[in-house]
CSV table of C-alpha atoms in Angstrom, one decimal:
chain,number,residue,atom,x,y,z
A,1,UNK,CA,0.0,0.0,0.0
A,2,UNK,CA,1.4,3.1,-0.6
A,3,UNK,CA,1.5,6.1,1.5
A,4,UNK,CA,-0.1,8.1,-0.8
A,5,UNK,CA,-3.4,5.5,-0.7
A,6,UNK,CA,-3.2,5.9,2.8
A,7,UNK,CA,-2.9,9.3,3.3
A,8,UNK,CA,-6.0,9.8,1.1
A,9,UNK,CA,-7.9,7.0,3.0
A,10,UNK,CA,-7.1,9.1,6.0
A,11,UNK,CA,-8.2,12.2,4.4
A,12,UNK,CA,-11.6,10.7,3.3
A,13,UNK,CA,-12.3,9.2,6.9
A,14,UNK,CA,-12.1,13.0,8.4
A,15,UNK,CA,-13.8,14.4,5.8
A,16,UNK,CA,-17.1,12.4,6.1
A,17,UNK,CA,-16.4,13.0,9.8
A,18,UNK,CA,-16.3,16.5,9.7
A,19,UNK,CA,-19.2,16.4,7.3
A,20,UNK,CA,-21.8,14.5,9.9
A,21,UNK,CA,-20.7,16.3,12.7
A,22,UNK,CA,-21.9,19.3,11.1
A,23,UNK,CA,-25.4,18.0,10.2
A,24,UNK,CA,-25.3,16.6,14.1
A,25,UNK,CA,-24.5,19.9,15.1
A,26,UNK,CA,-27.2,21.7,13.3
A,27,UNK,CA,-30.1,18.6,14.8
A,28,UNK,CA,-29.0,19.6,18.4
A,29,UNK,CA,-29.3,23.0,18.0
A,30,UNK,CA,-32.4,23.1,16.1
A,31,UNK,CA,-33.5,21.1,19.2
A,32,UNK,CA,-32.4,23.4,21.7
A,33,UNK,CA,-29.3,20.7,22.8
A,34,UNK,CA,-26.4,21.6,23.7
A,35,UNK,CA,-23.6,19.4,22.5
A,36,UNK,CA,-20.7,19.2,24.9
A,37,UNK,CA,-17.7,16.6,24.1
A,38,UNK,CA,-16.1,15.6,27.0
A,39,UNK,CA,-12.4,15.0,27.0
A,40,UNK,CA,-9.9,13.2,29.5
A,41,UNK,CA,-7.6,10.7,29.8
A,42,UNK,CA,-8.8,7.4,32.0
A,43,UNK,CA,-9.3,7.6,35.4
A,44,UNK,CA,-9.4,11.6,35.5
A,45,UNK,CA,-12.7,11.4,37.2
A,46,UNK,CA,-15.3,12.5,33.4
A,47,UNK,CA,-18.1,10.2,34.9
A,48,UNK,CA,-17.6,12.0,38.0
A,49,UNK,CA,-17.6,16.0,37.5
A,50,UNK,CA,-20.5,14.8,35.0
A,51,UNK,CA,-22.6,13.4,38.4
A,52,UNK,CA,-21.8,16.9,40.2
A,53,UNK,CA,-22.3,18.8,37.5
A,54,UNK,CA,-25.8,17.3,36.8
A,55,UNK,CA,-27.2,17.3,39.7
A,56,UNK,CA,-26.8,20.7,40.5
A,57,UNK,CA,-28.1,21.3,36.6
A,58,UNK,CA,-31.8,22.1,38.4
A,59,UNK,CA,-34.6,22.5,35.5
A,60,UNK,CA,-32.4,22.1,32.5
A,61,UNK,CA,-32.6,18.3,31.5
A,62,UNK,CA,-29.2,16.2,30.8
A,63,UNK,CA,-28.9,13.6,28.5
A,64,UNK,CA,-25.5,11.4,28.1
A,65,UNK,CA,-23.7,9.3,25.6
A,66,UNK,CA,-21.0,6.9,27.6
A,67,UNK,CA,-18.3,6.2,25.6
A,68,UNK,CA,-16.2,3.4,26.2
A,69,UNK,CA,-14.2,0.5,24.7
A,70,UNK,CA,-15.8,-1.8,26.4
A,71,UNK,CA,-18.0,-2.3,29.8
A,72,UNK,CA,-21.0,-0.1,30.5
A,73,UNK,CA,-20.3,0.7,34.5
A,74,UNK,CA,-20.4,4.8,34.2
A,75,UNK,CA,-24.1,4.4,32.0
A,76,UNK,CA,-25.7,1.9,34.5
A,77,UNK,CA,-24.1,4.4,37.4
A,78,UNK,CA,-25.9,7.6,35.5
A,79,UNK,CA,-29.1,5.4,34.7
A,80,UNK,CA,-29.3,4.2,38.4
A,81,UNK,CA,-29.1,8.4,38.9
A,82,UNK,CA,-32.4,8.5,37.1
A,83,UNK,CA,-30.1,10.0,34.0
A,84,UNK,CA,-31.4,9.5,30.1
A,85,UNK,CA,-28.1,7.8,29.0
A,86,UNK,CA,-26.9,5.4,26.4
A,87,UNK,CA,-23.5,3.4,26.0
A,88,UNK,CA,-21.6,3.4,23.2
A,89,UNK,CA,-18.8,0.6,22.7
A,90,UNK,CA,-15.9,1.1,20.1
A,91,UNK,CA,-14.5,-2.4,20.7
A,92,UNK,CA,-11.0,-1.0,20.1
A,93,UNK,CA,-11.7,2.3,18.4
A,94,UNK,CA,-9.5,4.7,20.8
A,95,UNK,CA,-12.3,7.8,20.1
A,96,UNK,CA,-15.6,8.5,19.2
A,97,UNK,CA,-17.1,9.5,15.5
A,98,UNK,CA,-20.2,11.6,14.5
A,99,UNK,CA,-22.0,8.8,12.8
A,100,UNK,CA,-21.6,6.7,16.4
A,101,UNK,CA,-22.9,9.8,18.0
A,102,UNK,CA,-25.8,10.4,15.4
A,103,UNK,CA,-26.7,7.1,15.7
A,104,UNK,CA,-26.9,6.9,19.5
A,105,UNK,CA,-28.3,10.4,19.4
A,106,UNK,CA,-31.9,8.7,17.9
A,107,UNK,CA,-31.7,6.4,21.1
A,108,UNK,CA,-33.1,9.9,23.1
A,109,UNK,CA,-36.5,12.2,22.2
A,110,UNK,CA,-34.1,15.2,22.6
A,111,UNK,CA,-36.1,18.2,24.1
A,112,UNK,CA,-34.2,21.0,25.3
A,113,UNK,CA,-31.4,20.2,27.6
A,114,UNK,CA,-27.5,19.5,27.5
A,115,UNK,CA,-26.1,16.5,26.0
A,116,UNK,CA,-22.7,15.1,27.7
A,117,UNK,CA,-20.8,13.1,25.5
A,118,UNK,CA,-18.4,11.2,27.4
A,119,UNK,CA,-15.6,10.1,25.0
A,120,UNK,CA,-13.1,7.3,25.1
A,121,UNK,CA,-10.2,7.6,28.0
A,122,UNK,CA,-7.4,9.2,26.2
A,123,UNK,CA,-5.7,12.5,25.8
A,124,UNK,CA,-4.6,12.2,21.9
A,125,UNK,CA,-7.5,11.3,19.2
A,126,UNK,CA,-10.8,12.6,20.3
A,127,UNK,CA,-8.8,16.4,20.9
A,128,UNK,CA,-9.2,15.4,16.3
A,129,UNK,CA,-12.5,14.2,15.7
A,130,UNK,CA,-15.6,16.6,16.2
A,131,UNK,CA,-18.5,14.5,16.8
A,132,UNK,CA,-21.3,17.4,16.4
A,133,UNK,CA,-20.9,19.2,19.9
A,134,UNK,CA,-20.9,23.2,20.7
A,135,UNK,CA,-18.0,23.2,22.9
A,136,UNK,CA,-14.9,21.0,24.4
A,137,UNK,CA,-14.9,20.4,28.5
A,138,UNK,CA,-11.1,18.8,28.8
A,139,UNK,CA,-10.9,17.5,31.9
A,140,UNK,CA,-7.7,16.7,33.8
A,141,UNK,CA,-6.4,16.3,37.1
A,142,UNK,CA,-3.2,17.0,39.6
A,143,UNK,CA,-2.3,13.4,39.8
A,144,UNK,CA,-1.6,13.5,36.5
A,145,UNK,CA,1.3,16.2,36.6
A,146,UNK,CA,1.3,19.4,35.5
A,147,UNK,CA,3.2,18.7,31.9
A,148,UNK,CA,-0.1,17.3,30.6
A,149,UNK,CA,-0.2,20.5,28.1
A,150,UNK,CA,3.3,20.6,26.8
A,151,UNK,CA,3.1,16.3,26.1
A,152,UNK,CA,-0.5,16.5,24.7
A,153,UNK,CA,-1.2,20.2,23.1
A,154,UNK,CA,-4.3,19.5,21.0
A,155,UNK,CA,-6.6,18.8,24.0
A,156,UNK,CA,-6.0,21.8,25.4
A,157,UNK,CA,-5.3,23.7,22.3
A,158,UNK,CA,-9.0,22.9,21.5
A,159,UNK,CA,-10.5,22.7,24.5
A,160,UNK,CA,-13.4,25.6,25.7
A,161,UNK,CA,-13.1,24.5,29.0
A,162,UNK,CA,-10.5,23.1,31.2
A,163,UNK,CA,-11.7,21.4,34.4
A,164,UNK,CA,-8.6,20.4,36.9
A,165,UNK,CA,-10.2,17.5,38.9
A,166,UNK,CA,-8.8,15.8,42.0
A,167,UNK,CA,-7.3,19.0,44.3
A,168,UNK,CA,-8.4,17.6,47.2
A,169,UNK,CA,-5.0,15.7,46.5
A,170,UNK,CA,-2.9,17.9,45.8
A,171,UNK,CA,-1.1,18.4,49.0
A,172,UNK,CA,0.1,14.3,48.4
A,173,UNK,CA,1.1,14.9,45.1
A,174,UNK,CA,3.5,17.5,42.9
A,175,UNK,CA,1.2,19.5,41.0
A,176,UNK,CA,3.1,22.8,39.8
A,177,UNK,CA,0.2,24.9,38.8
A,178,UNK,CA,2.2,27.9,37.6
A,179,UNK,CA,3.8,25.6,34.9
A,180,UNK,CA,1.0,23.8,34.3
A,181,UNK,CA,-1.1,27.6,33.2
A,182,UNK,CA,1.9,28.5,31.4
A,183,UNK,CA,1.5,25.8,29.2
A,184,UNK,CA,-2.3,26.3,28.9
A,185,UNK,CA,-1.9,29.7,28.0
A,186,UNK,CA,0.6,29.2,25.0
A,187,UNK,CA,-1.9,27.3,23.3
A,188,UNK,CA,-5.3,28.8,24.3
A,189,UNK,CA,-5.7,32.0,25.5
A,190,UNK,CA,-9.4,32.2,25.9
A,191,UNK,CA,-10.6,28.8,28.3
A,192,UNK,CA,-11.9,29.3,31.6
A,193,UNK,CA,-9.6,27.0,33.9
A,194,UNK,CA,-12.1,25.6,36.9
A,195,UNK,CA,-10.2,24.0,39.9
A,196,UNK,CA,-12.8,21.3,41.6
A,197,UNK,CA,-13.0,18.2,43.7
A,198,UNK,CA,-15.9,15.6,43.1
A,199,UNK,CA,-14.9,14.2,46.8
A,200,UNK,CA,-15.4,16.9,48.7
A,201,UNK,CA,-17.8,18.5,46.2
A,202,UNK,CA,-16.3,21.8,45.7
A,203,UNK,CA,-15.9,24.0,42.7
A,204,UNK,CA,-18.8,23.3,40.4
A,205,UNK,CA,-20.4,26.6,40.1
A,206,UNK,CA,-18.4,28.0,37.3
A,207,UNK,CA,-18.9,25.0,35.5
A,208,UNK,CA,-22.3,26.0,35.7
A,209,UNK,CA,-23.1,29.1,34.7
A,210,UNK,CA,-20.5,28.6,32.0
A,211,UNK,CA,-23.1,25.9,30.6
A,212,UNK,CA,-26.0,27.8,31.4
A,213,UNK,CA,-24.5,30.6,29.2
A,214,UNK,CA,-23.8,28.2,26.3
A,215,UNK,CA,-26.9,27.2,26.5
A,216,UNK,CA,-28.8,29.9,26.4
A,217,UNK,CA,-26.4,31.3,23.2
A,218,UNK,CA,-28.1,27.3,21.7
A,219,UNK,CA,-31.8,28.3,22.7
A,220,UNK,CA,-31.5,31.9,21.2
B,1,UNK,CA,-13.7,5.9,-0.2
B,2,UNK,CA,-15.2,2.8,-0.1
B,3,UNK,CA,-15.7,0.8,3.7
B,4,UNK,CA,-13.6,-2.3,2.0
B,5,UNK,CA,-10.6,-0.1,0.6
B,6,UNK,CA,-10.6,1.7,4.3
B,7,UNK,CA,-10.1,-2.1,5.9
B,8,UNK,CA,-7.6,-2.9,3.4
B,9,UNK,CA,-5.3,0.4,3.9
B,10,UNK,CA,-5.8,-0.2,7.8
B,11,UNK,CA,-4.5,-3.9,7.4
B,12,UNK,CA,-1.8,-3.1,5.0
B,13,UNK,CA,-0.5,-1.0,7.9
B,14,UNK,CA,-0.5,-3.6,10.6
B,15,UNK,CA,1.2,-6.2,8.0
B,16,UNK,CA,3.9,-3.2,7.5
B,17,UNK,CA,4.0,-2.8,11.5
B,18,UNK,CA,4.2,-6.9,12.3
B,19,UNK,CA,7.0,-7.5,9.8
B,20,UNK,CA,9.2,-4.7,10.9
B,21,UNK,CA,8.2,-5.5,14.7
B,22,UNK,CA,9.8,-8.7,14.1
B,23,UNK,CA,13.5,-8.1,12.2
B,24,UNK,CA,13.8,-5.6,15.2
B,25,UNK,CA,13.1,-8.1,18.0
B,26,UNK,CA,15.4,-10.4,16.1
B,27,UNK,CA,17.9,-7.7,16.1
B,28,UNK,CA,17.7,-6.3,20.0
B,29,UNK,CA,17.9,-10.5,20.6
B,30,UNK,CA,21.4,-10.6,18.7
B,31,UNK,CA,22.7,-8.0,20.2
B,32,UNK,CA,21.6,-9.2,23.5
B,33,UNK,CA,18.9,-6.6,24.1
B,34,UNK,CA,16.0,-7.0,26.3
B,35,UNK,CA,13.6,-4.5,25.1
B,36,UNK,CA,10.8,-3.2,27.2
B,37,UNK,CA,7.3,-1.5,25.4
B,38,UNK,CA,6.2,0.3,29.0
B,39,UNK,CA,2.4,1.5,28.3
B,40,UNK,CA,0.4,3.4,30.1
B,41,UNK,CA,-2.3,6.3,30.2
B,42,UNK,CA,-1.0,9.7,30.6
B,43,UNK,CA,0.3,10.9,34.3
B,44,UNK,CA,0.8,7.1,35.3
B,45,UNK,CA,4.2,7.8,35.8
B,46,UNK,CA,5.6,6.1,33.6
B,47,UNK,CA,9.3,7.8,33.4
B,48,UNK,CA,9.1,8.0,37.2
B,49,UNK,CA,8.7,4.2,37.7
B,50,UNK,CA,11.3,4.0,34.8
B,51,UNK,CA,13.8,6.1,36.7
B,52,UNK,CA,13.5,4.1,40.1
B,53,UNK,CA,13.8,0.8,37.5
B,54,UNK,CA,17.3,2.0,36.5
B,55,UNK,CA,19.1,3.0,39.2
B,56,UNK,CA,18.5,-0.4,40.7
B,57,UNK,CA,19.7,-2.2,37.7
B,58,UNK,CA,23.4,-2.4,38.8
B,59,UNK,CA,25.9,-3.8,35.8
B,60,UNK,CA,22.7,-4.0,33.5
B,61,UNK,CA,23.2,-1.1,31.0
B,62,UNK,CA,19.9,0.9,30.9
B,63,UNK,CA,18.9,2.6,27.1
B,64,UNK,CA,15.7,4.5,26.8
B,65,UNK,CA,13.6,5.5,23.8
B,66,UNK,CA,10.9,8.0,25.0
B,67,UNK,CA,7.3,8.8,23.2
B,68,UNK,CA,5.8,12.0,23.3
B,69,UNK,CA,3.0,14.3,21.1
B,70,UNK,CA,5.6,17.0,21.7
B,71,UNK,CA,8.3,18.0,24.1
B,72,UNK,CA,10.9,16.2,25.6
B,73,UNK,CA,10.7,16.8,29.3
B,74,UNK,CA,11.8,13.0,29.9
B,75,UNK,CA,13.9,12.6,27.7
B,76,UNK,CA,16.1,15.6,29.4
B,77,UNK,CA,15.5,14.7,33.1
B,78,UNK,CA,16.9,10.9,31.7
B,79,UNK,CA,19.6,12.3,30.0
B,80,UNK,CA,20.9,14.4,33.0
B,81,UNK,CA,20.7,11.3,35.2
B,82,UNK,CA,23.7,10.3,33.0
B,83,UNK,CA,21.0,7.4,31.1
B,84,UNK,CA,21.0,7.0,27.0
B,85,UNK,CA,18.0,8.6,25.8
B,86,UNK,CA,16.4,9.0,22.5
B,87,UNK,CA,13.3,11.4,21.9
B,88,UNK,CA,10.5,10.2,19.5
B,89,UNK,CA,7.4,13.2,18.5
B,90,UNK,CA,5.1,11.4,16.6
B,91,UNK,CA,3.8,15.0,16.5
B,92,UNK,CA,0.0,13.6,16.4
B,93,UNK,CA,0.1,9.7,16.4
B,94,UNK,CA,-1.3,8.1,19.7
B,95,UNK,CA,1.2,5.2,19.4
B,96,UNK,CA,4.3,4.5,18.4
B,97,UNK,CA,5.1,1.7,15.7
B,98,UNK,CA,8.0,-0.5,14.3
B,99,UNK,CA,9.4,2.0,12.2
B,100,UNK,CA,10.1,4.4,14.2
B,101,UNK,CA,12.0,2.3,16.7
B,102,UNK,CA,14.1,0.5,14.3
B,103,UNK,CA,15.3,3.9,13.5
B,104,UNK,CA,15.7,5.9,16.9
B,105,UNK,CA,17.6,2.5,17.6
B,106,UNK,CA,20.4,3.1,15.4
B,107,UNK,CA,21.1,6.3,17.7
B,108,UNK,CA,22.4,4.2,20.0
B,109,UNK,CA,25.4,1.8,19.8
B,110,UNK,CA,23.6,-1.3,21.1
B,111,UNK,CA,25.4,-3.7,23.6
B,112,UNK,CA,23.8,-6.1,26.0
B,113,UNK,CA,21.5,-4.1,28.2
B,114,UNK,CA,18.0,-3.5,28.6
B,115,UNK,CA,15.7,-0.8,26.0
B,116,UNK,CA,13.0,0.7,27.7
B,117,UNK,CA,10.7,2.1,25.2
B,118,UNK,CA,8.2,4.8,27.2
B,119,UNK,CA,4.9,4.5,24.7
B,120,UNK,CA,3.1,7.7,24.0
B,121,UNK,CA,0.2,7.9,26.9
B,122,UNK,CA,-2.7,6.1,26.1
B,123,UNK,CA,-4.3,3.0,27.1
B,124,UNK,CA,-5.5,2.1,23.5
B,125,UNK,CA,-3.4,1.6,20.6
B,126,UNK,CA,-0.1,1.2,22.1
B,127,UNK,CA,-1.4,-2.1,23.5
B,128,UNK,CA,-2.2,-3.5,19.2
B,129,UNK,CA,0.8,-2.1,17.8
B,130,UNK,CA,3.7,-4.6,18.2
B,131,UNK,CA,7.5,-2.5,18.6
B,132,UNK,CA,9.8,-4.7,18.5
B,133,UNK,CA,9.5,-5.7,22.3
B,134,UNK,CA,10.2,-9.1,24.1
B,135,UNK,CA,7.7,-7.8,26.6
B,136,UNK,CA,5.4,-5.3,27.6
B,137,UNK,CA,5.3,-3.2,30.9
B,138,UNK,CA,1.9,-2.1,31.9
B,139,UNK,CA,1.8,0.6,34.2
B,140,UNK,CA,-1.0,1.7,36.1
B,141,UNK,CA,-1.9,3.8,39.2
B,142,UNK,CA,-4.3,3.6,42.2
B,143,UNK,CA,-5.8,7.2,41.1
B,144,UNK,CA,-6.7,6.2,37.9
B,145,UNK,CA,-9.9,3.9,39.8
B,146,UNK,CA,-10.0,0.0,39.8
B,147,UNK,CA,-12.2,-0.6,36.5
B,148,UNK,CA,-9.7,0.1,34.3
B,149,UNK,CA,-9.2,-3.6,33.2
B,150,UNK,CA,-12.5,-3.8,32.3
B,151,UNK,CA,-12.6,-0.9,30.2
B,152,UNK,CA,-9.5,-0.9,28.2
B,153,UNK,CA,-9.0,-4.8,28.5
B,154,UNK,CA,-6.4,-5.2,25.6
B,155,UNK,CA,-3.8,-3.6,27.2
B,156,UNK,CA,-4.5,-5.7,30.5
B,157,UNK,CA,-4.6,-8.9,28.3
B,158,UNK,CA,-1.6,-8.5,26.5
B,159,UNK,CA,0.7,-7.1,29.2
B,160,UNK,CA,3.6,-9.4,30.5
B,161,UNK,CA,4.3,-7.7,33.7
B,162,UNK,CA,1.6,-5.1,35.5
B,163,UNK,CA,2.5,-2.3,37.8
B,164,UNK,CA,0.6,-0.2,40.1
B,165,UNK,CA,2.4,2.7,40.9
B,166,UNK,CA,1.3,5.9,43.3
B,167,UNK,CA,0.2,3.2,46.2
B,168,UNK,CA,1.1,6.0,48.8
B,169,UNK,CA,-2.0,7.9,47.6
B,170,UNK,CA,-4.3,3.9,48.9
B,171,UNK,CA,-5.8,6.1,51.8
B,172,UNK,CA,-7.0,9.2,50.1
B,173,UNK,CA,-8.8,7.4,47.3
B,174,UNK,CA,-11.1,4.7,46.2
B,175,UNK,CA,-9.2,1.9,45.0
B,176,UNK,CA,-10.7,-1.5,45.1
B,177,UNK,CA,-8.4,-3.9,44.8
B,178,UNK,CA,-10.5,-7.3,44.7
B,179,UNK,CA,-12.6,-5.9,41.9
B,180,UNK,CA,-9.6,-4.7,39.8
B,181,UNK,CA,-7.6,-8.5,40.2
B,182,UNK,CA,-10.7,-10.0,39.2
B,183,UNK,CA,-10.7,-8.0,35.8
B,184,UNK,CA,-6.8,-8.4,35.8
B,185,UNK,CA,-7.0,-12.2,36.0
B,186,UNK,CA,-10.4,-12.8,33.6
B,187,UNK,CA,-8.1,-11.0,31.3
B,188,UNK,CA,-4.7,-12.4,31.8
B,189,UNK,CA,-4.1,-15.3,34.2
B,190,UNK,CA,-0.2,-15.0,34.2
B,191,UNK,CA,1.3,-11.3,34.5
B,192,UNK,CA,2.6,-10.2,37.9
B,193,UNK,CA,1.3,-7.4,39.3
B,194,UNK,CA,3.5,-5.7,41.2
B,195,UNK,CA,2.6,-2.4,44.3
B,196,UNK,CA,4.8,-0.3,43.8
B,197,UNK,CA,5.3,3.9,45.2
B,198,UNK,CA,8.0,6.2,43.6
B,199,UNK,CA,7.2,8.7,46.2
B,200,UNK,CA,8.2,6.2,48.3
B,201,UNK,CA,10.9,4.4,46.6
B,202,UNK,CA,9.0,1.1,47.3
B,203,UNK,CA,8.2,-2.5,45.6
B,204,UNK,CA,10.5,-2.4,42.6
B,205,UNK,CA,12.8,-5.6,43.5
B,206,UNK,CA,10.1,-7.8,42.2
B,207,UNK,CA,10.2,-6.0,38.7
B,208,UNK,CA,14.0,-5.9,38.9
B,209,UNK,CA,14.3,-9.6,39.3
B,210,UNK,CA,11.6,-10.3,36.6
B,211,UNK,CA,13.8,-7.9,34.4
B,212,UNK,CA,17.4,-9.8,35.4
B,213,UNK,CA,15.4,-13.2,34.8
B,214,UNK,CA,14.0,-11.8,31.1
B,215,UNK,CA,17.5,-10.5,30.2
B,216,UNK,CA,19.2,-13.8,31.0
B,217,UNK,CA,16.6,-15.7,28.6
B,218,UNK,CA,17.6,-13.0,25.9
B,219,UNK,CA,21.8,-13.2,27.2
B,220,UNK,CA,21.5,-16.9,26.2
């Protein structure tokens, strides 16, 4: 095969990706949903800053798309919550697609509301693929270190939101802060950085009104 | 593009992948080479359990290949601890492949020792994408939560030796051990799985002796 037939192969997969998304786009906001693709390596906690931030969502209705390679723990967890929310497995796929999400998108009778799309575990692919959301919620947290933006820059290049999960352990662990910023900032000047902790439950109300305001810009 | 020529451009590339994986095993084997694909998600600490690895290695020469999206923090930090260290930027790839580490190999001037190849972060593709490795190095951590075997089970399967590192953190978060050596073992009924803490500088002989015991099959 030569690289040439693979490059355009490549090319022709991103293209009808790009291509769906914007048609899944268009459905959620004709629909009043807002489309929010949540980003994170595994284990940052996505299934958990999703539980805080929907309960304290009050009238506005959440719907979620679990995406995982395999296992459907986090969607029986959010189901068990009383949340709408379907499971997606890519069986080795290492990110989600538009046509997955269109597809598990007619699973819900979307009215009005926010749609979490949690994708796969990893820092590197789904930072490429739009799958037909408004706006990026990268999550990360201080276990991880705070070189996360200089070894994986598209994620937070692309990110609208940066949530730092976890600092109810950062005394235990090194977490250089003022590095970590430093690399946000030289590649994304504009994201609200939220600092919050799902155990103790602190930090969620900027996450809020930050979706409340994307929101609203999604109702008109 | 049609869905067959995708699958046959995708297979192409693992065929490529396999058959250069395997002159380069053959090759480290010659040369008396142990090499080492060490996988794990991003913020493991992956270079940190590497670094306690090689300064208990004694006469065994330590080499190091490290893979990054960008930047070459490791690679640096390795370097100035007096270690043999080649950067990789696969600038966007989420793994590396054969290819590139036949070539960064022929930076070095090979002789008995052990190669340490740190794999970009990501619990996905590393784990399909053969390198040229006698053996693969999972490395986990108690922060990351104890479902991880069931969600990314490939790497689990396939790894030879499987760490968990950042056990000084057990008592500030929920790590159940039972339920993650359940979907360990359904997965893989032979890896060790070592506890290890480089805060703490503790549990690395057992991966040091399964290192020396690997080497000497390789010595022959």
């Amino acid at each position: 095969m030569s690289e040439n037939k693979t490059v355009e192969v490549m090319e022709a997969i991103y293209d009808k990706n790009e291509e769906v998304a914007k048609l899944t786009n268009a459905d959620f906001t004709n629909k009043g949903i807002l489309a929010i693709n949540v980003i994170g390596a595994p284990g940052v906690g996505k299934t958990s800053v999703l539980c805080q931030i929907i309960k304290r969502l009050g009238p506005v209705k959440p719907y979620v798309i679990e995406g995982d390679i395999e296992a459907d723990y986090d969607t029986k967890l959010l189901q068990a919550l009383g949340v709408e929310a379907v499971q997606i497995n890519t069986g080795g796929a290492c990110h989600l697609d538009s046509p997955l999400i269109a597809e598990a998108a007619q699973e819900f009778t979307l009215q009005e509301g926010i749609l979490f799309i949690e994708n796969i575990g990893n820092l590197v692919c789904p930072a490429e693929f739009m799958i037909g959301e408004h706006a990026k919620l990268l999550i990360t947290n201080v276990t991880e270190g705070s070189d996360k933006p200089y070894k994986y820059p598209l994620a937070f290049e692309k990110a609208d939101l940066i949530v730092i999960n976890k600092v109810d352990l950062l005394s235990y662990v090194d977490f250089d802060e003022e590095f970590f910023m430093a690399g946000v900032r030289a590649l994304n000047k504009m994201a609200p950085v939220v600092k919050v902790s799902c155990k103790n439950e602190e930090g969620f109300e900027e996450i809020i009104k930050w979706l409340e305001n994307k929101h609203a810009s999604v109702k008109k």
